[in-house]
Amino acid sequence: MARFQCRHCGTPSALSEPIGREATCDGCGRDLRACVQCRHYDLAYNNACRETMADPVVDKDRRNFCEYFSFNQEPFASPAAKDRSAAARARLEQMFGGQSAAPDRATDARAKLDALFKKPAPED
């Protein structure tokens, strides 16, 4: 029974640890001994790796010589569920208050400016 699944396509792998550097996925042909396939891979951490002693790796999708590689055994989640651009946009909107917040602030600022320099109404 396969316990490893490719992080790109979800194809089960019959390989066991240690995964060889030349191993590729039978489904999509991508490298299996790559950072994105490792259990330490986490974009929230420095160098996208939870292992603090690992050397930095530039291309996380390609095979490398990391001594701390251990295949990720979590169930496969489709790449459509992990759309990086949508996630980044959502974080930016959350950080800056979304697109609707900018016009409201501008309108509010204009109203305050007009109130500050408003001429008094003439008295009859």
Coordinates of C-alpha atoms in Angstrom, one line a residue:
M1 CA 0.0 0.0 0.0
A2 CA 1.3 3.4 -1.0
R3 CA 1.7 5.9 1.9
F4 CA 3.2 8.7 -0.1
Q5 CA 1.3 10.9 -2.6
C6 CA 2.7 13.5 -5.0
R7 CA 2.0 17.0 -3.8
H8 CA 1.3 18.2 -7.4
C9 CA -1.1 15.6 -8.8
G10 CA -1.9 13.2 -5.9
T11 CA -0.6 10.1 -7.6
P12 CA 0.3 7.4 -4.9
S13 CA 3.9 6.3 -4.8
A14 CA 5.1 2.8 -3.9
L15 CA 8.5 4.1 -2.8
S16 CA 9.6 4.0 0.8
E17 CA 12.0 6.2 2.7
P18 CA 14.7 7.2 2.0
I19 CA 13.5 8.7 -1.3
G20 CA 16.3 8.7 -3.9
R21 CA 17.3 12.0 -5.4
E22 CA 16.4 10.8 -9.0
A23 CA 12.9 9.6 -8.0
T24 CA 10.0 11.1 -10.0
C25 CA 6.2 10.9 -9.9
D26 CA 4.7 8.3 -12.1
G27 CA 1.7 10.6 -12.7
C28 CA 3.2 14.0 -13.5
G29 CA 6.9 13.3 -13.8
R30 CA 7.9 15.9 -11.2
D31 CA 10.7 15.3 -8.7
L32 CA 9.7 13.6 -5.5
R33 CA 12.8 14.6 -3.5
A34 CA 11.9 18.3 -3.6
C35 CA 11.0 20.8 -0.8
V36 CA 7.3 20.9 -1.8
Q37 CA 7.1 17.1 -1.2
C38 CA 8.8 17.4 2.3
R39 CA 7.0 17.3 5.6
H40 CA 9.1 20.3 6.7
Y41 CA 7.9 22.5 3.8
D42 CA 5.9 25.5 5.2
L43 CA 5.5 28.9 3.5
A44 CA 5.0 30.5 6.9
Y45 CA 8.6 29.8 7.9
N46 CA 11.9 31.4 6.9
N47 CA 13.1 29.8 3.7
A48 CA 9.7 27.9 3.6
C49 CA 11.2 25.2 5.9
R50 CA 10.4 24.3 9.5
E51 CA 13.8 22.6 9.8
T52 CA 16.1 25.4 11.2
M53 CA 19.3 23.6 10.4
A54 CA 18.5 22.9 6.7
D55 CA 20.5 24.8 4.0
P56 CA 18.5 27.3 1.9
V57 CA 17.1 25.9 -1.3
V58 CA 16.2 28.3 -4.1
D59 CA 13.9 26.2 -6.3
K60 CA 11.5 24.3 -4.0
D61 CA 10.0 22.3 -6.9
R62 CA 13.2 20.7 -8.1
R63 CA 15.3 17.9 -6.5
N64 CA 18.0 18.8 -4.1
F65 CA 20.5 17.3 -1.6
C66 CA 18.7 18.4 1.7
E67 CA 19.8 16.0 4.5
Y68 CA 16.5 16.7 6.4
F69 CA 14.1 15.6 3.6
S70 CA 11.3 13.4 4.9
F71 CA 8.3 12.8 2.6
N72 CA 5.1 14.5 3.6
Q73 CA 2.5 11.8 4.5
E74 CA -0.5 14.2 4.8
P75 CA -3.4 13.5 2.4
F76 CA -3.2 15.2 -0.9
A77 CA -4.9 18.5 -1.4
S78 CA -5.5 19.6 -5.0
P79 CA -3.5 22.7 -6.2
A80 CA -6.8 24.4 -7.1
A81 CA -7.5 24.6 -3.4
K82 CA -4.1 26.3 -2.9
D83 CA -4.3 29.2 -5.4
R84 CA -1.4 31.3 -4.2
S85 CA -2.4 34.5 -6.0
A86 CA -5.9 34.4 -4.6
A87 CA -4.5 33.8 -1.1
A88 CA -2.0 36.7 -1.4
R89 CA -4.7 39.0 -2.7
A90 CA -7.0 38.1 0.2
R91 CA -4.2 38.8 2.7
L92 CA -3.5 42.2 1.1
E93 CA -7.2 43.1 1.3
Q94 CA -7.3 42.0 4.9
M95 CA -4.2 44.0 5.7
F96 CA -5.3 47.2 4.0
G97 CA -9.1 47.0 4.6
G98 CA -10.2 45.7 1.2
Q99 CA -11.0 47.6 -1.9
S100 CA -14.1 49.3 -0.5
A101 CA -12.2 50.9 2.3
A102 CA -10.1 53.2 0.2
P103 CA -13.0 55.2 -1.4
D104 CA -14.7 55.5 2.0
R105 CA -11.6 57.0 3.6
A106 CA -11.2 59.4 0.6
T107 CA -14.8 60.5 0.9
D108 CA -14.5 60.9 4.6
A109 CA -11.3 63.0 4.2
R110 CA -13.0 65.2 1.6
A111 CA -16.0 65.8 3.9
K112 CA -13.7 66.8 6.8
L113 CA -11.7 69.2 4.5
D114 CA -14.9 70.8 3.2
A115 CA -16.2 71.2 6.8
L116 CA -13.0 72.9 7.8
F117 CA -13.0 75.5 5.1
K118 CA -16.7 75.9 4.7
K119 CA -18.0 79.5 4.7
P120 CA -20.6 80.4 7.2
A121 CA -24.1 80.6 5.8
P122 CA -25.2 84.3 5.3
E123 CA -27.7 85.5 7.9
D124 CA -30.8 87.3 6.6

